mmCIF file of C-alpha atoms and ligand atoms in Angstrom:
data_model
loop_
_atom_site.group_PDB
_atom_site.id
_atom_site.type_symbol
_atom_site.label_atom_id
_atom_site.label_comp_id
_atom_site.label_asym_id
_atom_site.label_seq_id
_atom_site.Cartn_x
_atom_site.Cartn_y
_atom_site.Cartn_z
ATOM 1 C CA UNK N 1 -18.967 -6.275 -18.615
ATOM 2 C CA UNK N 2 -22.867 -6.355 -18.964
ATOM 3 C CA UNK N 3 -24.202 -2.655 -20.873
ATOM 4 C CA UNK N 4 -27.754 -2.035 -20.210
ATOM 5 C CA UNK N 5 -29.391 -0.362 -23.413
ATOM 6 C CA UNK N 6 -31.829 2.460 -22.498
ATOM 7 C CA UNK N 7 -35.721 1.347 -22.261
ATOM 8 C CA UNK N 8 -36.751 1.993 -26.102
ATOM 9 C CA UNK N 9 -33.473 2.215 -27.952
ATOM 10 C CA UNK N 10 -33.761 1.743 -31.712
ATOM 11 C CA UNK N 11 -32.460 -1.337 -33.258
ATOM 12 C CA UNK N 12 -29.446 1.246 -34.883
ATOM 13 C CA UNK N 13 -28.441 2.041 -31.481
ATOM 14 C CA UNK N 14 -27.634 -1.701 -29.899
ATOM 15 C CA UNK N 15 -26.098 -2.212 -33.454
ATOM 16 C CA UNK N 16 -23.749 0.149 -32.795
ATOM 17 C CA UNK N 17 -23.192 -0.499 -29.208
ATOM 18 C CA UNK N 18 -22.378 -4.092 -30.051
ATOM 19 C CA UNK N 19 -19.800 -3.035 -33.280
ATOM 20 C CA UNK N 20 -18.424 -0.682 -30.444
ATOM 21 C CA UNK N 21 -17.953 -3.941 -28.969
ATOM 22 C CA UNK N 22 -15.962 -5.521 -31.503
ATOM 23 C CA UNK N 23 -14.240 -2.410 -31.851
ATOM 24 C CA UNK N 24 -12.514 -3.153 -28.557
ATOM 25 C CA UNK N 25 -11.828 -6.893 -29.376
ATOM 26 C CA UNK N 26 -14.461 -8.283 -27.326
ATOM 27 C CA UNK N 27 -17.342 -10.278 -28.501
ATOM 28 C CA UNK N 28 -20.997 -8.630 -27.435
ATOM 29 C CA UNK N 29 -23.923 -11.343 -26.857
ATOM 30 C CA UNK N 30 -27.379 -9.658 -27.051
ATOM 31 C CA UNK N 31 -29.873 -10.638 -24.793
ATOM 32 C CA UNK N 32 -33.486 -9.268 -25.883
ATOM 33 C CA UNK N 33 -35.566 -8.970 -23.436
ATOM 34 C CA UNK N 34 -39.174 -7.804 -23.532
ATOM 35 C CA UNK N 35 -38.853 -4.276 -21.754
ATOM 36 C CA UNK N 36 -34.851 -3.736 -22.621
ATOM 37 C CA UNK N 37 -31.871 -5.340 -24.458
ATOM 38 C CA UNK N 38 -28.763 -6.034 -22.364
ATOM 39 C CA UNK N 39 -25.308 -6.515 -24.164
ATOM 40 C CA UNK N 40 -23.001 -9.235 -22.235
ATOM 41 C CA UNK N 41 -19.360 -8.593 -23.392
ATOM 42 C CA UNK N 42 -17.053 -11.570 -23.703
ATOM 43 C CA UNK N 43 -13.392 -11.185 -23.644
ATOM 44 C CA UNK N 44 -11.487 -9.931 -21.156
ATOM 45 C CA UNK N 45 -12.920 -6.264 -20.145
ATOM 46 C CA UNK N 46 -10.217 -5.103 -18.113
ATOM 47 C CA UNK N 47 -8.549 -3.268 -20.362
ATOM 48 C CA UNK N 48 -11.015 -1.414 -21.854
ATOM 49 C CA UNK N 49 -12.533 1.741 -19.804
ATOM 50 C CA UNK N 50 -16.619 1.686 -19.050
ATOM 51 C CA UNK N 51 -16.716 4.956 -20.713
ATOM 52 C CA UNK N 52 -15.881 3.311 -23.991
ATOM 53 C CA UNK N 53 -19.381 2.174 -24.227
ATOM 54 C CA UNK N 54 -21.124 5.058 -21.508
ATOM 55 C CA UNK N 55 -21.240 8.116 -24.083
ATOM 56 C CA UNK N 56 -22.788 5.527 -27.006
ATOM 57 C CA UNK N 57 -26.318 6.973 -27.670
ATOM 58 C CA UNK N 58 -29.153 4.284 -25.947
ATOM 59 C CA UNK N 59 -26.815 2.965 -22.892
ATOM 60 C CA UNK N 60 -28.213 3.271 -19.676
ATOM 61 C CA UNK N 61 -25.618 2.065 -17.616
ATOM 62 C CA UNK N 62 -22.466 -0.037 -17.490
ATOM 63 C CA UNK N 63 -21.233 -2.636 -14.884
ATOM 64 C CA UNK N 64 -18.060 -4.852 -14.723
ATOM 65 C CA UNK N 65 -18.352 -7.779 -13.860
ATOM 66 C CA UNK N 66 -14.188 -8.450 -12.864
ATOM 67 C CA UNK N 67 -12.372 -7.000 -10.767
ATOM 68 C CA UNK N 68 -9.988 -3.712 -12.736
ATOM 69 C CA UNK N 69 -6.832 -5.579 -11.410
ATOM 70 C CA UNK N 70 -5.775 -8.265 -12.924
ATOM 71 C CA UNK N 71 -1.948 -9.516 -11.601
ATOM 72 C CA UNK N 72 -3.390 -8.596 -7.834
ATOM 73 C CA UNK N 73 -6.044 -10.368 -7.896
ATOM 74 C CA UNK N 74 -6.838 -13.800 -6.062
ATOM 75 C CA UNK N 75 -7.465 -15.068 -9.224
ATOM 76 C CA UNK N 76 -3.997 -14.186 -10.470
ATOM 77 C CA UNK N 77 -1.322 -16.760 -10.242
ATOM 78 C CA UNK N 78 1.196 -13.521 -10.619
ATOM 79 C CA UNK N 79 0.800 -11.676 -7.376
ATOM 80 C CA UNK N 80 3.093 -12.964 -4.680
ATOM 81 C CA UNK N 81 1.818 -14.359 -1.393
ATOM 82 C CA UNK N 82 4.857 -13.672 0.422
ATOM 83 C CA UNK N 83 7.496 -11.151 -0.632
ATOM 84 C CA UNK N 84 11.318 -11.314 1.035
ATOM 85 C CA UNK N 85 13.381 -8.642 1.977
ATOM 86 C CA UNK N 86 17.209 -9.624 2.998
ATOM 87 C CA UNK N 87 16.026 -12.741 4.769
ATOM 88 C CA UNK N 88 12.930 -11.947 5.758
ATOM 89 C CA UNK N 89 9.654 -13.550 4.409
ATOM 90 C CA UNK N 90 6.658 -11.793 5.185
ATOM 91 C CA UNK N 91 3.330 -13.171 4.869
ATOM 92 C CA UNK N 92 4.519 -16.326 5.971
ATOM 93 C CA UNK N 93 3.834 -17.951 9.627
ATOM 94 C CA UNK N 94 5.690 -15.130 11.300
ATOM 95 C CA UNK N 95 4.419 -11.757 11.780
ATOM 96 C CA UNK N 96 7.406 -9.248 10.692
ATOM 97 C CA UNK N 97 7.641 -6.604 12.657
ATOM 98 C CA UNK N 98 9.361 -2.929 10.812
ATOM 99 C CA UNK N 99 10.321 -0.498 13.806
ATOM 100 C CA UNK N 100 12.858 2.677 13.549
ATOM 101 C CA UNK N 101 12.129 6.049 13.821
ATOM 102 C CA UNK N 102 9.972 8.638 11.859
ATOM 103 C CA UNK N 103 13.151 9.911 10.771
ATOM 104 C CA UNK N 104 16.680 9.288 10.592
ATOM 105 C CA UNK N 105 18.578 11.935 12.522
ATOM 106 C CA UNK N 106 21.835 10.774 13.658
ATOM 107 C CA UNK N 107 24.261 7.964 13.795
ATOM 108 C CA UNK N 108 23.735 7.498 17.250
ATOM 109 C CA UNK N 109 19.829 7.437 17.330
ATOM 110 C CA UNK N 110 19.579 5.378 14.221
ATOM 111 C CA UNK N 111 22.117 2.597 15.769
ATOM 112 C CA UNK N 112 20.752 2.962 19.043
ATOM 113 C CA UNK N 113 17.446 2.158 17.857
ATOM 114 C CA UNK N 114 18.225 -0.783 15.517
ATOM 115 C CA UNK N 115 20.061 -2.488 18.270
ATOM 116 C CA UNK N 116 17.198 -1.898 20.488
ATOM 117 C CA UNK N 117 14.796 -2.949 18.118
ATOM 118 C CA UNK N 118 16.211 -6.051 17.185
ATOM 119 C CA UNK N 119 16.955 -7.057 20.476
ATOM 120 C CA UNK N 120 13.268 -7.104 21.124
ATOM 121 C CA UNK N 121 12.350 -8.838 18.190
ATOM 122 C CA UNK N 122 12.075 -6.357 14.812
ATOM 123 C CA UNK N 123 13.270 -7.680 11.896
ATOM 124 C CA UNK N 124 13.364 -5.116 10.007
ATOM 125 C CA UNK N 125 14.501 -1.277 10.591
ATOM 126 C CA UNK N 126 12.219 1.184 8.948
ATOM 127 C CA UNK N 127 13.592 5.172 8.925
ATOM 128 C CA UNK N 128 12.914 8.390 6.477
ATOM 129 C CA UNK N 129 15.498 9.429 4.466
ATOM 130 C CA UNK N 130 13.863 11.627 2.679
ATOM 131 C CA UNK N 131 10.691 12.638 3.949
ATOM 132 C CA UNK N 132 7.578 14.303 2.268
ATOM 133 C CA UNK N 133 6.425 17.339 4.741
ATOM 134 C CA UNK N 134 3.490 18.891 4.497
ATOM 135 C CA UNK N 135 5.264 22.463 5.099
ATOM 136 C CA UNK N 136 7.526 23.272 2.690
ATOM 137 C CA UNK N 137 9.670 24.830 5.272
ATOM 138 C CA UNK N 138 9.794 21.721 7.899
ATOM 139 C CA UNK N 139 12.862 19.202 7.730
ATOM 140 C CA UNK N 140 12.939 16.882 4.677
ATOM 141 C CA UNK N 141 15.239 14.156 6.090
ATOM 142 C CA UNK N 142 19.131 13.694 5.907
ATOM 143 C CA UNK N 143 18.525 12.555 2.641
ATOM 144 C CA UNK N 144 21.793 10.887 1.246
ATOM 145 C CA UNK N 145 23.017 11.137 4.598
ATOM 146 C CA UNK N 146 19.924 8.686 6.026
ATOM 147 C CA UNK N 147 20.381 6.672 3.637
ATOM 148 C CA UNK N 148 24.058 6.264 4.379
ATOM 149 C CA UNK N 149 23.194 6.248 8.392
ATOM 150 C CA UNK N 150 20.456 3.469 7.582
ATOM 151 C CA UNK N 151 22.992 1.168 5.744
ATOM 152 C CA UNK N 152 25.361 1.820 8.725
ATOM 153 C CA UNK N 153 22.922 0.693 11.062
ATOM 154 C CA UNK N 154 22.173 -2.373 8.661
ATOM 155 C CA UNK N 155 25.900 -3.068 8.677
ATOM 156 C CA UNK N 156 25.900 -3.264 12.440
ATOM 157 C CA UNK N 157 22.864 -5.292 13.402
ATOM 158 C CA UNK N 158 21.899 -7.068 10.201
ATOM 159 C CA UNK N 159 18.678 -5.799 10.142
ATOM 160 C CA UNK N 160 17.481 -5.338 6.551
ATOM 161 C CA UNK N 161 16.251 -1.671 5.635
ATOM 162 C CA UNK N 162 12.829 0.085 4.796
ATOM 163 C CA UNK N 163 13.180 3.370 3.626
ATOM 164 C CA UNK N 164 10.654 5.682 1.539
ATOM 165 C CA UNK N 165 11.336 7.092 -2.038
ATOM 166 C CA UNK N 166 9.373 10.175 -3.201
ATOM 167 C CA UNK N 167 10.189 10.336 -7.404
ATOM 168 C CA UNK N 168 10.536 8.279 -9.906
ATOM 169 C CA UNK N 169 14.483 10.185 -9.869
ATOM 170 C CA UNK N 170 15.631 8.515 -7.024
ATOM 171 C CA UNK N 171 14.484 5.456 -7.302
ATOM 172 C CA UNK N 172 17.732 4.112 -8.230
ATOM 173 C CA UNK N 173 19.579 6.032 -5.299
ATOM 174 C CA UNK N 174 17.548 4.741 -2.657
ATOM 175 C CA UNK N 175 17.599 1.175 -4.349
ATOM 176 C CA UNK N 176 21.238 1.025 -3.842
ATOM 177 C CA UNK N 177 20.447 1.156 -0.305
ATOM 178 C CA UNK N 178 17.211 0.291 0.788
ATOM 179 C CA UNK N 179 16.018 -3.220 1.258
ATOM 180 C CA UNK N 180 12.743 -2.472 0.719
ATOM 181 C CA UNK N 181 11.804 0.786 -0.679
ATOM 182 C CA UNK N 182 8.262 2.643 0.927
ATOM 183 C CA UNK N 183 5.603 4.268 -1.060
ATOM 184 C CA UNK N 184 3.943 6.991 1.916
ATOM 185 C CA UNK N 185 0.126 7.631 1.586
ATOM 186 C CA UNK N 186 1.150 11.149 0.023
ATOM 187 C CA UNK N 187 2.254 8.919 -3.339
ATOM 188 C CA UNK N 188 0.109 6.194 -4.179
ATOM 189 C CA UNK N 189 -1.245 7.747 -6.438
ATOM 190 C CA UNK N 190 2.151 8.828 -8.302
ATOM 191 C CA UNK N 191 1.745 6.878 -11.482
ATOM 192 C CA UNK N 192 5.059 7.600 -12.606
ATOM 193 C CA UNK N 193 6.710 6.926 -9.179
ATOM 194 C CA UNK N 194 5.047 3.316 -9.112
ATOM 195 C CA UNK N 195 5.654 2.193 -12.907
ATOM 196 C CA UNK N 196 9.120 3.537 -11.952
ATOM 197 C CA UNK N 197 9.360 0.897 -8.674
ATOM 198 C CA UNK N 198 7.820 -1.618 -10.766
ATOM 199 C CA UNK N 199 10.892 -1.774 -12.767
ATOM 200 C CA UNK N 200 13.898 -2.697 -10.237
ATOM 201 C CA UNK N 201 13.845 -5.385 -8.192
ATOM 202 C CA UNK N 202 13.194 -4.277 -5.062
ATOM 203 C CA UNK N 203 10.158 -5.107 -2.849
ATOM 204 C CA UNK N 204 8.093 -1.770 -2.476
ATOM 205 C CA UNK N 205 5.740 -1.185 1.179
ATOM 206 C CA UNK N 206 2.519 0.355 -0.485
ATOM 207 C CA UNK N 207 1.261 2.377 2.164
ATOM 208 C CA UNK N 208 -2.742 2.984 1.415
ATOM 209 C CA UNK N 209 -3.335 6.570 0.203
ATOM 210 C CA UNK N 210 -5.306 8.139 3.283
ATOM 211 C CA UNK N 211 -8.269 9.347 0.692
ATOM 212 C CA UNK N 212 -7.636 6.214 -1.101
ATOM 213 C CA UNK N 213 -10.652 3.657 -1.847
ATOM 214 C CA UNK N 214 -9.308 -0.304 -1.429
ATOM 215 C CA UNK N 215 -9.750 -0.634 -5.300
ATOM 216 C CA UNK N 216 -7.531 2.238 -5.818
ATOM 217 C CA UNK N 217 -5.095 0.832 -3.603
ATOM 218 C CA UNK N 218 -5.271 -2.330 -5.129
ATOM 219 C CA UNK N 219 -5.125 -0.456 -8.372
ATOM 220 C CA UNK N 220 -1.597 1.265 -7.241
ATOM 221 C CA UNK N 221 -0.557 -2.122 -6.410
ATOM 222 C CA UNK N 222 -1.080 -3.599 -10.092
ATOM 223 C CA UNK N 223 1.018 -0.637 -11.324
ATOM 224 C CA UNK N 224 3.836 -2.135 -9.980
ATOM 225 C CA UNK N 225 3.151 -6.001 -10.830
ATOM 226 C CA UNK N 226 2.291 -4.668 -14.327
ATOM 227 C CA UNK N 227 5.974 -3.632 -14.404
ATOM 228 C CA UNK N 228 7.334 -7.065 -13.787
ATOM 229 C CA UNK N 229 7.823 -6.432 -9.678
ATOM 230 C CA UNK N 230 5.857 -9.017 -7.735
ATOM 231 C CA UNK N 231 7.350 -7.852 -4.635
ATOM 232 C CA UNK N 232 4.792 -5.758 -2.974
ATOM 233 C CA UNK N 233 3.464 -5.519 0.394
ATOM 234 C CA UNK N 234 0.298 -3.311 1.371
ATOM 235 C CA UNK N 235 0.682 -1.522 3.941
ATOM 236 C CA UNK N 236 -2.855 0.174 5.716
ATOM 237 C CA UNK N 237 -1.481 3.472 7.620
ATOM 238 C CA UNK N 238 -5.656 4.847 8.572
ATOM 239 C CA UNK N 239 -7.155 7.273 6.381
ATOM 240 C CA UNK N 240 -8.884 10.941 6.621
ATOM 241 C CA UNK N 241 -12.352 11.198 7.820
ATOM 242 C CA UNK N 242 -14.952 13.629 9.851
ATOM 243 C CA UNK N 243 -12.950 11.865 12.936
ATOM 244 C CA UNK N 244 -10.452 14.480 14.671
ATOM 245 C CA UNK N 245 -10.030 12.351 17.913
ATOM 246 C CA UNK N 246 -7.380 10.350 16.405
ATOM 247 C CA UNK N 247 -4.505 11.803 13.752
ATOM 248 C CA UNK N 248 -6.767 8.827 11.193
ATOM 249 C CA UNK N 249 -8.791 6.473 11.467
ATOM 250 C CA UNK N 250 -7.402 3.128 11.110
ATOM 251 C CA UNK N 251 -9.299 1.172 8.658
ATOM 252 C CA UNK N 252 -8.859 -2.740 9.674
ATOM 253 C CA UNK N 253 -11.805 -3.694 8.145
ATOM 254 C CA UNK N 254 -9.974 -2.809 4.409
ATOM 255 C CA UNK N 255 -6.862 -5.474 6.346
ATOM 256 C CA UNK N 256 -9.447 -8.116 6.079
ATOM 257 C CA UNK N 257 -11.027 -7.030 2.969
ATOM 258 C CA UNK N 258 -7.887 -6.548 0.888
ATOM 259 C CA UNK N 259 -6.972 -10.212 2.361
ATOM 260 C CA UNK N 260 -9.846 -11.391 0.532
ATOM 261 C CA UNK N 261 -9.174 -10.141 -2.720
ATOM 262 C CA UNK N 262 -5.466 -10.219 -3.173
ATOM 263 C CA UNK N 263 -3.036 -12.566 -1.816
ATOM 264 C CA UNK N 264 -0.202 -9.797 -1.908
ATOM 265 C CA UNK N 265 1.013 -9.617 2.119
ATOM 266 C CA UNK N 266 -0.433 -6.234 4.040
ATOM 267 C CA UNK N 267 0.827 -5.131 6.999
ATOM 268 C CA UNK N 268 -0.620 -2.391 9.260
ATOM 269 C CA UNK N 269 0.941 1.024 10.566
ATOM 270 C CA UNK N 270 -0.749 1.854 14.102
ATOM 271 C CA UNK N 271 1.601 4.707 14.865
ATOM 272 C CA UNK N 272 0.243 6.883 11.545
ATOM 273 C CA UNK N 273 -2.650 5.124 11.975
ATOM 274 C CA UNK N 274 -3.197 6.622 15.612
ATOM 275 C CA UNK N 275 -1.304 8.839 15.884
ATOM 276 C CA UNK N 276 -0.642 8.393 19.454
ATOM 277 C CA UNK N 277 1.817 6.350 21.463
ATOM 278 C CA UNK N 278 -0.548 5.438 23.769
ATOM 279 C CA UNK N 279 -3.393 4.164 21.167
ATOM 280 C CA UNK N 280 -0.552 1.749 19.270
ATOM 281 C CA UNK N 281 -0.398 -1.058 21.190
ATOM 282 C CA UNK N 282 -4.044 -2.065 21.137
ATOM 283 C CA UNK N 283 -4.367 -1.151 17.868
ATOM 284 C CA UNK N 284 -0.651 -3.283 17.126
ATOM 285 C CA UNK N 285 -2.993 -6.138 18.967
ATOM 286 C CA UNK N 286 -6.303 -5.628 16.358
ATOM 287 C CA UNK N 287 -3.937 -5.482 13.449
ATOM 288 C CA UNK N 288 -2.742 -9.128 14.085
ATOM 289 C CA UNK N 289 -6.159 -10.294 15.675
ATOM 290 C CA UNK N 290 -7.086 -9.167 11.915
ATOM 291 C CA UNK N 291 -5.269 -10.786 9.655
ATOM 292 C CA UNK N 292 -2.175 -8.374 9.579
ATOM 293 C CA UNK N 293 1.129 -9.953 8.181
ATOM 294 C CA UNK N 294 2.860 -7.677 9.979
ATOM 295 C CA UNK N 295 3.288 -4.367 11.846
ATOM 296 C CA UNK N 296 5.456 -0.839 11.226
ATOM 297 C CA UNK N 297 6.290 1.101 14.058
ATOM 298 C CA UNK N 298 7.887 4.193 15.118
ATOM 299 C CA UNK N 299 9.898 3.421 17.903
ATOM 300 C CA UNK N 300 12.940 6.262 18.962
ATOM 301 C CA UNK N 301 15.162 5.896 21.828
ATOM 302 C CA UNK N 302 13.736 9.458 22.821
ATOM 303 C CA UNK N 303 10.227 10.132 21.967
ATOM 304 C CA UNK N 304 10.383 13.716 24.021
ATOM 305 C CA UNK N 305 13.042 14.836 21.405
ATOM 306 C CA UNK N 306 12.437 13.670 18.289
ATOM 307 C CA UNK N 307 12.511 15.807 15.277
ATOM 308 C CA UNK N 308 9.281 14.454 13.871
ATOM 309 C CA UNK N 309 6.248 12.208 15.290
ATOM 310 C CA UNK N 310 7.692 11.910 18.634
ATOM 311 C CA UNK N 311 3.693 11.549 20.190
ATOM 312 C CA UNK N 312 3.134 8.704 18.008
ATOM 313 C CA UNK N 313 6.528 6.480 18.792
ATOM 314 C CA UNK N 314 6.954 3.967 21.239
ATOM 315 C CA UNK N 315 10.564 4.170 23.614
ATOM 316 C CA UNK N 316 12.245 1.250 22.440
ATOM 317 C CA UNK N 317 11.511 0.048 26.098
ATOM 318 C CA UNK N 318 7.891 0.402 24.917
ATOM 319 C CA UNK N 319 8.597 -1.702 22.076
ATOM 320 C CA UNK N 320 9.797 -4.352 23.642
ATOM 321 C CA UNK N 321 6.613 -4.143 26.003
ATOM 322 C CA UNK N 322 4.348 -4.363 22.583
ATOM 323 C CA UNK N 323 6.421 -7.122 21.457
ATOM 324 C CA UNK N 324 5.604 -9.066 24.891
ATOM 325 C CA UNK N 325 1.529 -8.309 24.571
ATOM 326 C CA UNK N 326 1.096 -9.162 20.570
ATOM 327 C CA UNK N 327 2.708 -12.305 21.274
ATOM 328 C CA UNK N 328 -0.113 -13.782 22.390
ATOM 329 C CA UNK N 329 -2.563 -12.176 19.975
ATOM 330 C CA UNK N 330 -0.478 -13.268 16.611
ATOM 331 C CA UNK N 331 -0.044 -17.081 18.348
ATOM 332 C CA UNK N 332 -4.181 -16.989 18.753
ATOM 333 C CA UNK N 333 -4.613 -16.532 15.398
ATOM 334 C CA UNK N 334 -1.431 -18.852 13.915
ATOM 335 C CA UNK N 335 0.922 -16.872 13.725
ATOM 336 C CA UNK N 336 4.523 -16.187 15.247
ATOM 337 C CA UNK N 337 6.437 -13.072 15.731
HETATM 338 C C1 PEP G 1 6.319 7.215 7.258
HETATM 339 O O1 PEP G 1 6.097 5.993 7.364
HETATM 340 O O2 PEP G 1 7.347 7.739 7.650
HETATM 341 C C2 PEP G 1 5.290 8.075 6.663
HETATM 342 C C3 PEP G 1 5.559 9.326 6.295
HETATM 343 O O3 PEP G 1 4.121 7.470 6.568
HETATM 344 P P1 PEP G 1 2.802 7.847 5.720
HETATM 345 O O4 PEP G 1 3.241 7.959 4.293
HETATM 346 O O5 PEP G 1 1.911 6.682 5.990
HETATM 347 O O6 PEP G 1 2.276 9.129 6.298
HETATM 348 MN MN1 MN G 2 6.222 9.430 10.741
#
């Protein structure tokens, strides 16, 4: 952390700055220069907030010099660079694929889909259970029931399960089923959810919050390796803007970005991320052509009648179409699906 003293501040002011310093258990090193003194804190900063040192009297500004997250970071030996669910690895070679529907309605359409799904080349079935609505009066999910429908569905294809938890109270329910439990964009930032998930075993699917800045995703990430899980995947889902074309606006650019600064896997949802059925596969093709470790679809053996986000999932006959054209794509950039 470098703190820049104000031009003019009294000798009593940078003495107290750098005993502020100390305070925290970091070691300041003054550097006079001839218009302004600038503090250079040893130690490591990460813990300590930049508003520690902000409201002393005489500092301009404050700047950190490392990144806020520490077990996430490239630097970090901690954070995993790939994370398996069943027998799955992904961010290996292969490009994992997650399809299933928005939402688990049935036995039939959850089986029906998982056979279909694998058959084309998913390896993993993703379905809500329990599902966060914006309208308090709209379906939540089968809830228990989902869960038990996924895990019947597991039982019949193999196909490990992704399924989202919304509190830190069920965490241990949908553990006892899920695979891999999902964090939606409506919860990254539910502190006590992901301190929660960071202590059980399960791998958690981040998805990005969609007003969430890369460092805060990153940041929601470290919550959970703090905890003692290394199993996390990002997941990038598009996020709000001005745009109204498109449900959001998938970000691929923070795909490449977050690839640079953590090695934790991230994987890419271009059915939330569109919003449309017809925008996913060429967005399922930039995802890979990006960097993606993987892809989560909606896919539904009826799109026309689903309960929830029918215009944004592929026909499983539309899956296995997608599956056919990001072949290519993932084998041009080293990977297989
Ligand atoms: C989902 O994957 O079912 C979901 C609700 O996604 P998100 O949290 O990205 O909106
Ligand atoms: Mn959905």
């Amino acid at each position: 952390m470098i703190i820049v003293m104000k031009l003019g501040a009294p000798p009593d002011q940078l003495a107290a700055v750098e005993e502020r310093v100390r305070q925290a258990g970091l070691a300041p090193h003054t550097i006079h220069g001839t218009e302004r003194n600038v503090v250079a804190v040893v130690g490591d900063e990460r813990e300590v907030d930049t508003d520690f040192f902000e409201v002393c009297a005489g500092v301009e500004k404050v700047m950190r010099v490392l990144a806020p997250y520490k077990l996430t970071s490239r630097e970090s030996q901690v954070a995993a660079a790939t994370v398996r669910v069943g027998d799955v690895e992904i961010g290996g070679k292969a490009a994992v694929l997650v399809a299933g529907p928005c939402t688990v309605e049935s036995r039939d359409q959850i089986v029906a889909t998982a056979r279909a799904v694998k058959a084309a080349g998913a390896k993993l079935l993703r379905g809500g259970a329990f599902k966060p609505r914006t309208n308090p009066y709209s379906f939540q999910g089968l809830q228990k029931e989902g869960l038990e429908l996924l895990a019947e569905a597991r039982a019949e294809t193999g196909l490990p399960i992704v399924t989202e938890v919304m509190t830190p109270g069920d965490v241990e329910l949908v553990a006892s089923y899920a695979d891999m439990l999902q964090v939606g964009t409506r919860n990254m930032q539910n502190f006590l959810l992901l301190k929660e998930l960071g202590q059980q075993k399960k791998p958690v699917l981040l998805k990005r919050g969609m007003a969430a800045t890369l460092e805060e995703w990153l940041l929601a990430a470290e919550y959970i390796l703090s905890q003692g899980n290394r199993g996390v995947v990002l997941c990038e889902r598009g996020i709000r803007t001005f745009e109204t074309h498109n449900r959001n606006t998938l970000a691929l650019a923070a795909v490449a970005a977050a690839k640079l600064e953590t090695p934790l896997p991230v994987m890419v949802d271009p059915s939330h991320g569109t919003g449309r059925s017809d925008l996913v596969p060429a967005m399922s093709r930039a995802a890979l052509a990006a960097g993606a470790d993987g892809l989560v679809l909606e896919v539904c053996p009826d799109p026309a009648k689903a309960v929830l986000d029918g215009h944004q999932s592929l026909s499983c006959e539309q899956f296995a179409a997608l599956v056919r054209e990001v072949a290519p794509v993932a084998a041009a950039v080293g990977r297989t699906i």
